[in-house]
GROMACS .gro file of C-alpha atoms in nm:
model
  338
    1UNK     CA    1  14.566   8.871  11.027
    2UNK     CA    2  14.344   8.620  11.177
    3UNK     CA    3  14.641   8.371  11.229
    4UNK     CA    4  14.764   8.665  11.487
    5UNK     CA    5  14.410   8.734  11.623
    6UNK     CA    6  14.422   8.386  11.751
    7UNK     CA    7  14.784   8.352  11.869
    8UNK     CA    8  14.710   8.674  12.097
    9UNK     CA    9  14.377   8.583  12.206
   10UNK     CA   10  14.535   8.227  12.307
   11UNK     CA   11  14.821   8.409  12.487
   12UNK     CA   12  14.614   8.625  12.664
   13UNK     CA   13  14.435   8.311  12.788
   14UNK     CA   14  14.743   8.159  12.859
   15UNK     CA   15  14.868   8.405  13.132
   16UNK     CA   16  14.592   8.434  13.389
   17UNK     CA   17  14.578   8.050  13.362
   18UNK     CA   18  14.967   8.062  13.445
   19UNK     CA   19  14.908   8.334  13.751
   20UNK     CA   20  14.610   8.110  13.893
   21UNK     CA   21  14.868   7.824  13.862
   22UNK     CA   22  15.151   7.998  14.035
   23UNK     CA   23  14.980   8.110  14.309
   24UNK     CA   24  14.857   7.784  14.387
   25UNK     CA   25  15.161   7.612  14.349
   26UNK     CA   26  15.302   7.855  14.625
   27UNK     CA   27  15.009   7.815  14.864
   28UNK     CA   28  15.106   7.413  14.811
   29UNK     CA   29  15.456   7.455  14.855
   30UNK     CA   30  15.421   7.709  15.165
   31UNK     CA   31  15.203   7.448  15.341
   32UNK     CA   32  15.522   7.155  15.302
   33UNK     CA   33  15.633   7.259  15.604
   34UNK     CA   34  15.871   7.501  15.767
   35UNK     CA   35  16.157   7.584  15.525
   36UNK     CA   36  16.422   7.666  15.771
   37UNK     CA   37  16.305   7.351  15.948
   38UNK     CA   38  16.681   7.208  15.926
   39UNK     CA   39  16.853   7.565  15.975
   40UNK     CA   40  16.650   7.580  16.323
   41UNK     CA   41  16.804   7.184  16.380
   42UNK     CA   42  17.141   7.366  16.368
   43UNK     CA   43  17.266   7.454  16.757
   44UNK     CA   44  17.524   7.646  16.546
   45UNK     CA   45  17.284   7.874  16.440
   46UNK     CA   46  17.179   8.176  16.654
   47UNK     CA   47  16.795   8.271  16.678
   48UNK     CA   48  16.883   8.640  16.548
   49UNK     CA   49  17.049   8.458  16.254
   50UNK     CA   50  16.739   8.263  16.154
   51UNK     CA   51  16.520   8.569  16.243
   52UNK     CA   52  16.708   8.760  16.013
   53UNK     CA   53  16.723   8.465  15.718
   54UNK     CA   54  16.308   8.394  15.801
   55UNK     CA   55  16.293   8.835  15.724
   56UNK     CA   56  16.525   8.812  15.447
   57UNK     CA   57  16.316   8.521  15.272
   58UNK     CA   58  15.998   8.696  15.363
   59UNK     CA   59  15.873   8.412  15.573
   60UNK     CA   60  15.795   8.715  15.821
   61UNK     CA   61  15.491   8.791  15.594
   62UNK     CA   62  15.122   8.655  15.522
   63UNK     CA   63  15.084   8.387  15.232
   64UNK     CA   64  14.949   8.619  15.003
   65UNK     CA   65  15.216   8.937  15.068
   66UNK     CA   66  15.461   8.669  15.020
   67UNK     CA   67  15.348   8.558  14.722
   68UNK     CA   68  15.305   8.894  14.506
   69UNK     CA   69  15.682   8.965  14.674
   70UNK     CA   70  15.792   8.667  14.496
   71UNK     CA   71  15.637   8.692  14.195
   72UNK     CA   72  15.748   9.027  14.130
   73UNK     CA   73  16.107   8.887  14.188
   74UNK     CA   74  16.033   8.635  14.015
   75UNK     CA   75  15.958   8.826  13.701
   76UNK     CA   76  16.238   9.071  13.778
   77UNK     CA   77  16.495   8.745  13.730
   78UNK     CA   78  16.528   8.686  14.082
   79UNK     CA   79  16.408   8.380  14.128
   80UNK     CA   80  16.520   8.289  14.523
   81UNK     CA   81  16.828   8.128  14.700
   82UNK     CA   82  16.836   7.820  14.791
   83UNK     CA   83  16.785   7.734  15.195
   84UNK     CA   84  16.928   7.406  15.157
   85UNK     CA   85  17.237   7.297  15.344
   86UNK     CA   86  17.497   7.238  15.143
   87UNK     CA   87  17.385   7.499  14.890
   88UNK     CA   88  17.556   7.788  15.059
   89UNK     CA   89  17.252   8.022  14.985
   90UNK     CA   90  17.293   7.933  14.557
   91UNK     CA   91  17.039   8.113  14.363
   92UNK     CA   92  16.795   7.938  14.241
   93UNK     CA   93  16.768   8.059  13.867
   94UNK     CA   94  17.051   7.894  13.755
   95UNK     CA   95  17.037   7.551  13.942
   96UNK     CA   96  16.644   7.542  13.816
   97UNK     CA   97  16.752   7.624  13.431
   98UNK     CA   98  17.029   7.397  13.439
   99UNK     CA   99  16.849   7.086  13.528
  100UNK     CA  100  16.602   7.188  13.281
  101UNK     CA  101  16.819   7.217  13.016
  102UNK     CA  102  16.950   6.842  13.060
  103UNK     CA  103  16.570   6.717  13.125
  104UNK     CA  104  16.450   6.915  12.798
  105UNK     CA  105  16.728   6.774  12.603
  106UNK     CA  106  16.631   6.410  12.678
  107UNK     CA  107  16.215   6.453  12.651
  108UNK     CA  108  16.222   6.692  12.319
  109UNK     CA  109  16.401   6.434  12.128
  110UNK     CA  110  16.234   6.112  12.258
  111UNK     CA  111  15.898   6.337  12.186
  112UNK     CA  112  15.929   6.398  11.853
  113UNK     CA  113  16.058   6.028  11.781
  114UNK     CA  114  15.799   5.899  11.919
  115UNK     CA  115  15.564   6.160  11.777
  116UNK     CA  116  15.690   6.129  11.386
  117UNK     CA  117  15.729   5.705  11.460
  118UNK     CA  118  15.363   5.684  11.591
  119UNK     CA  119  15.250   5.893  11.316
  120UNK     CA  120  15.373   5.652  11.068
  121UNK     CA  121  15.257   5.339  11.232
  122UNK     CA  122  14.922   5.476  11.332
  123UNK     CA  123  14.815   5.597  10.951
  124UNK     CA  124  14.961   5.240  10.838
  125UNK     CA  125  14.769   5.053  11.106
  126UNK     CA  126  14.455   5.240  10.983
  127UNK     CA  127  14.494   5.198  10.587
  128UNK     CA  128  14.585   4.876  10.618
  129UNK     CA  129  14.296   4.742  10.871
  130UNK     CA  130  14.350   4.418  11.022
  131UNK     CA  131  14.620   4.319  10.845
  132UNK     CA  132  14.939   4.193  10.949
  133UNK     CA  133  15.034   4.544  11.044
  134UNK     CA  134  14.790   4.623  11.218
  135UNK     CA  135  14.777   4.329  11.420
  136UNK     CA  136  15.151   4.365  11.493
  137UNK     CA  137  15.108   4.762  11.588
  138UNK     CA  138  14.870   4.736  11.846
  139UNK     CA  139  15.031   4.422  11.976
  140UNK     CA  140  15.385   4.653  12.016
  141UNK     CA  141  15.141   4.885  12.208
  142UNK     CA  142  14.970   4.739  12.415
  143UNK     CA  143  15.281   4.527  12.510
  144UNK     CA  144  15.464   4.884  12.607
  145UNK     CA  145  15.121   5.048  12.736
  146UNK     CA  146  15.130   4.722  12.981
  147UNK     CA  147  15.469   4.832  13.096
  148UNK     CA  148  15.614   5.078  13.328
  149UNK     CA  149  15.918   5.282  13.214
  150UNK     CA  150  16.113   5.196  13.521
  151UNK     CA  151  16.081   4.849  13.382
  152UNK     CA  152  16.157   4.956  13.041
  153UNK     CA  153  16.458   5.140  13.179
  154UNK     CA  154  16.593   4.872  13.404
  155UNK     CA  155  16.523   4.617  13.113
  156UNK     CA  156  16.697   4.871  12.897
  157UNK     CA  157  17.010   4.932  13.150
  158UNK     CA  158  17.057   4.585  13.217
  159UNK     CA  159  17.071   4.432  12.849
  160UNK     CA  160  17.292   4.729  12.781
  161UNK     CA  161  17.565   4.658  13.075
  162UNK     CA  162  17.547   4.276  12.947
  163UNK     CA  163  17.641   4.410  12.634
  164UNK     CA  164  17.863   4.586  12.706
  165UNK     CA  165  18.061   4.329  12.868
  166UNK     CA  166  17.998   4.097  12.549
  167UNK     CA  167  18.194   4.387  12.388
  168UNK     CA  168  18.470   4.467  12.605
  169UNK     CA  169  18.541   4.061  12.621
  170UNK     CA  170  18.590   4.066  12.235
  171UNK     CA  171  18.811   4.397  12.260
  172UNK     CA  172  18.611   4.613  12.078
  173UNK     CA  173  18.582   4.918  12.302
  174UNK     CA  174  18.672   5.236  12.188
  175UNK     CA  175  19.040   5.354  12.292
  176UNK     CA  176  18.906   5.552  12.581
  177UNK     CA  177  18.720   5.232  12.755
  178UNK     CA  178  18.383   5.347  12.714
  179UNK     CA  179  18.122   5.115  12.630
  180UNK     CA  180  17.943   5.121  12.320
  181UNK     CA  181  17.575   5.169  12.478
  182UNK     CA  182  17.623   5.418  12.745
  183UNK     CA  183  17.420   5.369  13.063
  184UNK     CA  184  17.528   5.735  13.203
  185UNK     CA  185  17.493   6.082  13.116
  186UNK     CA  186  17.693   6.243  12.891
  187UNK     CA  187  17.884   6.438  13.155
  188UNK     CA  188  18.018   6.127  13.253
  189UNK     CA  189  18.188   6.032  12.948
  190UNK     CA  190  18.536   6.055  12.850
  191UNK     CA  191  18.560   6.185  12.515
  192UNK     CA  192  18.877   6.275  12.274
  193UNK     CA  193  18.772   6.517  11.976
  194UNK     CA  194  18.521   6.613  11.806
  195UNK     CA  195  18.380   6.209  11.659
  196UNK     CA  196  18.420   6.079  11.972
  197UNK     CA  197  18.237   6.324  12.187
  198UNK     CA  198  17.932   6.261  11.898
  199UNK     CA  199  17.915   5.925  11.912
  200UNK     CA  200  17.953   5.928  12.292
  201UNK     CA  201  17.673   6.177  12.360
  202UNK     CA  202  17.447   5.932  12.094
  203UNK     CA  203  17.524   5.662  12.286
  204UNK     CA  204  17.458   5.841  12.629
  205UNK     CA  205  17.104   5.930  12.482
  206UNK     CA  206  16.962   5.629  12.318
  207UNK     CA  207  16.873   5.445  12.635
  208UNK     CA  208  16.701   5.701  12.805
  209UNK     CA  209  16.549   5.794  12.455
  210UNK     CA  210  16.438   5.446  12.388
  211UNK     CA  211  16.248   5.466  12.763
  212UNK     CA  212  16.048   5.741  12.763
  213UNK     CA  213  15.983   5.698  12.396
  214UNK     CA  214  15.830   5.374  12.456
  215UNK     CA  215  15.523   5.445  12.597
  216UNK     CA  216  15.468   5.754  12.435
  217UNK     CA  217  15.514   5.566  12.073
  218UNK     CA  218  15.244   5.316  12.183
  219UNK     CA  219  14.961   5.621  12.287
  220UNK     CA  220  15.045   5.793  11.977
  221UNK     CA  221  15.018   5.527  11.733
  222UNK     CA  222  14.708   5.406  11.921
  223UNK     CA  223  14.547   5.776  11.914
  224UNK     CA  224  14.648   5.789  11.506
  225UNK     CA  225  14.485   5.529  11.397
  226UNK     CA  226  14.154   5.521  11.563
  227UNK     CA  227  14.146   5.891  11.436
  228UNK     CA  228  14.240   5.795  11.063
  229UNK     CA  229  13.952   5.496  11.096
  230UNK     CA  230  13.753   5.826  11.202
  231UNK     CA  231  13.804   6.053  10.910
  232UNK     CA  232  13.841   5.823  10.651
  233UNK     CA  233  13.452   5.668  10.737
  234UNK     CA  234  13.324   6.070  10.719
  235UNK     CA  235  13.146   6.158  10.455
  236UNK     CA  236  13.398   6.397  10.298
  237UNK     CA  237  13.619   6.153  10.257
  238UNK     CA  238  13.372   5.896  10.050
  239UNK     CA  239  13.297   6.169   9.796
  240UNK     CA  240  13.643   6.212   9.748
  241UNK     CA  241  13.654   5.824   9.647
  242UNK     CA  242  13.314   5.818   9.466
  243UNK     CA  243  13.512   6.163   9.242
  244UNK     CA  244  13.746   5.853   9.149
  245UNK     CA  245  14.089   6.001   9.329
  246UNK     CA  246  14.328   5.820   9.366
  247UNK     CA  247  14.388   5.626   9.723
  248UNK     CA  248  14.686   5.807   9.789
  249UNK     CA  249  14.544   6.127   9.755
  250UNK     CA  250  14.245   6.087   9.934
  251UNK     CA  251  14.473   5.971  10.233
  252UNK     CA  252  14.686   6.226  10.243
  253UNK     CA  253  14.509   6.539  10.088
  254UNK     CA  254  14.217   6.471  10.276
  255UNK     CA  255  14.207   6.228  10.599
  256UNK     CA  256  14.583   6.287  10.716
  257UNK     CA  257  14.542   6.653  10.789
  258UNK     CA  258  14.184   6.622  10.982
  259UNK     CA  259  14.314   6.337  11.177
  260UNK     CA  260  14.623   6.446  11.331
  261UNK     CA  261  14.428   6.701  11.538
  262UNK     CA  262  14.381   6.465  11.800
  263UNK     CA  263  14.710   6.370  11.818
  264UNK     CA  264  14.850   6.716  11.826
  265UNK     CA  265  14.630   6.776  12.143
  266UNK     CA  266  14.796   6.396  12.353
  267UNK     CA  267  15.144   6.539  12.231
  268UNK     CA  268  15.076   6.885  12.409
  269UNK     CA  269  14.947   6.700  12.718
  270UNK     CA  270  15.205   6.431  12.688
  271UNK     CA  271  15.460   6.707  12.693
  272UNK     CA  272  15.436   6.832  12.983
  273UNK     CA  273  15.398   6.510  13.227
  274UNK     CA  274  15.676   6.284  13.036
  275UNK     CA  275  15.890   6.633  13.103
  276UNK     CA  276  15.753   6.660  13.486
  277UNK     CA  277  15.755   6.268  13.485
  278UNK     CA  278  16.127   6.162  13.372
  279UNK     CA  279  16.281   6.145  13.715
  280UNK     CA  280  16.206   5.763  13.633
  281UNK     CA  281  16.434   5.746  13.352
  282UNK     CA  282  16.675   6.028  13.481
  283UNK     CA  283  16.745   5.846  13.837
  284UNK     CA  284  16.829   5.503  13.628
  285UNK     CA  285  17.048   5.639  13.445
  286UNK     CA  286  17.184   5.866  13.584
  287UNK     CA  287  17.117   6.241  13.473
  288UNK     CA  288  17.126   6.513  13.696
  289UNK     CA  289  16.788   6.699  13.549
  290UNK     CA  290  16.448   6.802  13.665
  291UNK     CA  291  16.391   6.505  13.821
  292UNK     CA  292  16.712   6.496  14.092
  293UNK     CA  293  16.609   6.824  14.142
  294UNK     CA  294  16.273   6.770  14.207
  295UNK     CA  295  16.348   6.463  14.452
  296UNK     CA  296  16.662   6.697  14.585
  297UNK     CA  297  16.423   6.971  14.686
  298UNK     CA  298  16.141   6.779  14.842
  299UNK     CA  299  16.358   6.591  15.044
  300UNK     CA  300  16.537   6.904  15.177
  301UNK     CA  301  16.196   7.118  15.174
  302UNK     CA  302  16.366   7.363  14.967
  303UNK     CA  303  16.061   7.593  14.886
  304UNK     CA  304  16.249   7.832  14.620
  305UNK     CA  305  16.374   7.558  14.387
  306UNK     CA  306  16.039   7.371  14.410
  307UNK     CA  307  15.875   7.720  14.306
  308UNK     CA  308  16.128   7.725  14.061
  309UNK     CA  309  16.046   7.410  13.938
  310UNK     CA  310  15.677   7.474  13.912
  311UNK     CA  311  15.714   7.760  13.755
  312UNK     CA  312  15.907   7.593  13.463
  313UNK     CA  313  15.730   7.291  13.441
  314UNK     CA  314  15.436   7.510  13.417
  315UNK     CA  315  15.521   7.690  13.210
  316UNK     CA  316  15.600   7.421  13.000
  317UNK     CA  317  15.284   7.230  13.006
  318UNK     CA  318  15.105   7.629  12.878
  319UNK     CA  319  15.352   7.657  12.617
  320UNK     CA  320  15.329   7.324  12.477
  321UNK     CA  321  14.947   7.358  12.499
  322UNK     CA  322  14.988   7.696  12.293
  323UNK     CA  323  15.173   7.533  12.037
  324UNK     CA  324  14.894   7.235  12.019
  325UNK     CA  325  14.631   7.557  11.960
  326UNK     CA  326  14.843   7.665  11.682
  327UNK     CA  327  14.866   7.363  11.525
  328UNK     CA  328  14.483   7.345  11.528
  329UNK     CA  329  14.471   7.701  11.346
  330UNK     CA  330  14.733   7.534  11.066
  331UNK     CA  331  14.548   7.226  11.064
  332UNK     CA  332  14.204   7.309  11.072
  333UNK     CA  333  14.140   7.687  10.941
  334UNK     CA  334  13.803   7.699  11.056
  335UNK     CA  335  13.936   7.709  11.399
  336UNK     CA  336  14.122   8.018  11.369
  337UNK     CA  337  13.829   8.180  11.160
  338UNK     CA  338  13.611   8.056  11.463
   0.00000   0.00000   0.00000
């Protein structure tokens, strides 16, 4: 019963927080510019057929009528059309949830790679201080903290197409042609059956994986140790050893639990910027997510799909946050009783 206490007093801190956050996102994106600012470009166009589009989008209106008018379509499922040229008046819902779906594909699994790799490295880093481990951890991370993922990508993409090549010289590319480390996205790739079409979308994600992972598996691993060095100097944790238990159970019956706390609070920050953030990684190689939206919208000052894209990535970052507050409860019981 308390467990649900707390989930329901989190949510029902988590929705005024996203309401604050969407209404300031649409006082931002209002103040871009004008969004029929190419439509009004168009001689084409009549004045009585931008009056009508400006009435139709509710452009007619203040900034706050506008914005309860959208946010009740909003939560009705109507989530805009698209001004854009080119975009024939699309809605918005499904371009936005589209691109999300490829962007959340990418981040979730490089996440919890990084996540379960850091883990491991970070507790091994701590338990074995200043040993060769260690030393060789935080060299790996500050070496990837020290670089930017467009390098890592590029760095990534590059070795890959060289490769590649390497392997198409010998012969050994599969009978469709493609290359063994794919430097696309998977909509891209020629595939023939069910084993190819795996190993083609593997091969489509491991680069982009391997970039946003990097960075993320070096703050982890950094945050996981220096929290294990934390809990295993408290004082809880030197009774345990002066009871005589064993190492292994005073590592991971009582410091492992207490110390990923910490790290469960970076991952739900993390979260949400690498998934706001991987336009980086998307535009090298290729993938048609959140990030060529993002960049696609701006350019065009197309003010439903940024709201759209707000809203989602906002959405995101609450969820992700509600999850870390969760974890907390399940970690820490006191919390939740708190």
């Amino acid at each position: 019963m308390n467990l649900v206490i707390y989930i329901l007093r989190r949510l029902a801190i988590s929705i005024p927080v996203l309401l604050v956050g969407t209404f300031l996102c649409f006082v931002m994106v209002a103040g871009t510019g004008d969004p029929l600012g190419e439509l009004r470009q168009n001689p084409t166009i009549s004045k009585e057929a931008l009056a009508a589009t400006a009435a139709k989008l509710g452009l007619d209106q203040g900034i706050v009528p506008r914005y309860f008018t959208w946010l009740g379509d909003f939560l009705s499922g109507n989530w805009g059309i698209s001004i854009a040229q080119g975009n024939a008046l699309a809605p918005v819902a499904p371009k936005v949830m589209a691109a999300f779906g490829v962007t959340l594909k990418l981040v979730v699994g490089a996440e919890i790679l990084a996540l379960i790799i850091g883990i491991i490295v970070g507790v091994l880093a701590a338990v074995k201080q200043y040993s060769i481990i260690d030393y060789l951890a935080t060299t790996l991370a500050f070496l990837l903290f020290s670089m930017p993922i467009f390098c890592v990508a590029i760095v990534l993409k590059r070795y890959a197409i060289e490769i590649n090549g390497w392997v198409r010289d010998l012969g050994l590319s599969d009978v469709l042609g493609n290359p063994w480390l794919r430097t696309t996205s998977p909509e891209q790739l020629k595939t023939d059956g069910v084993g190819d079409f795996i190993t083609s979308t593997i091969g489509a994600y491991l680069l982009p994986t391997l970039s946003i992972m990097a960075i993320s598996f070096a703050a982890y691993s950094r945050f996981q140790r220096a929290s294990m060095l934390e809990v295993m100097g408290s004082d809880y944790v030197r009774t345990a050893r002066a009871k005589g238990l064993a190492n292994g159970r005073v590592i991971f019956r009582h410091a492992f639990r207490n110390a990923l706390i910490p790290v469960s609070t970076l991952f739900s920050v993390n979260f949400g910027s690498v998934l706001a953030g991987a336009i980086i990684t998307e535009t090298v190689f290729n993938w048609h997510g959140m990030g060529t939206l993002l960049v696609e919208a701006v350019t065009k000052n197309d003010t439903q799909v940024m709201m759209g894209w707000l809203v989602v990535i906002a959405s995101s970052v609450i969820v992700a946050n509600l999850i870390a507050d969760l974890m907390y409860g399940i970690l820490d019981p006191r919390i939740r009783v708190g």
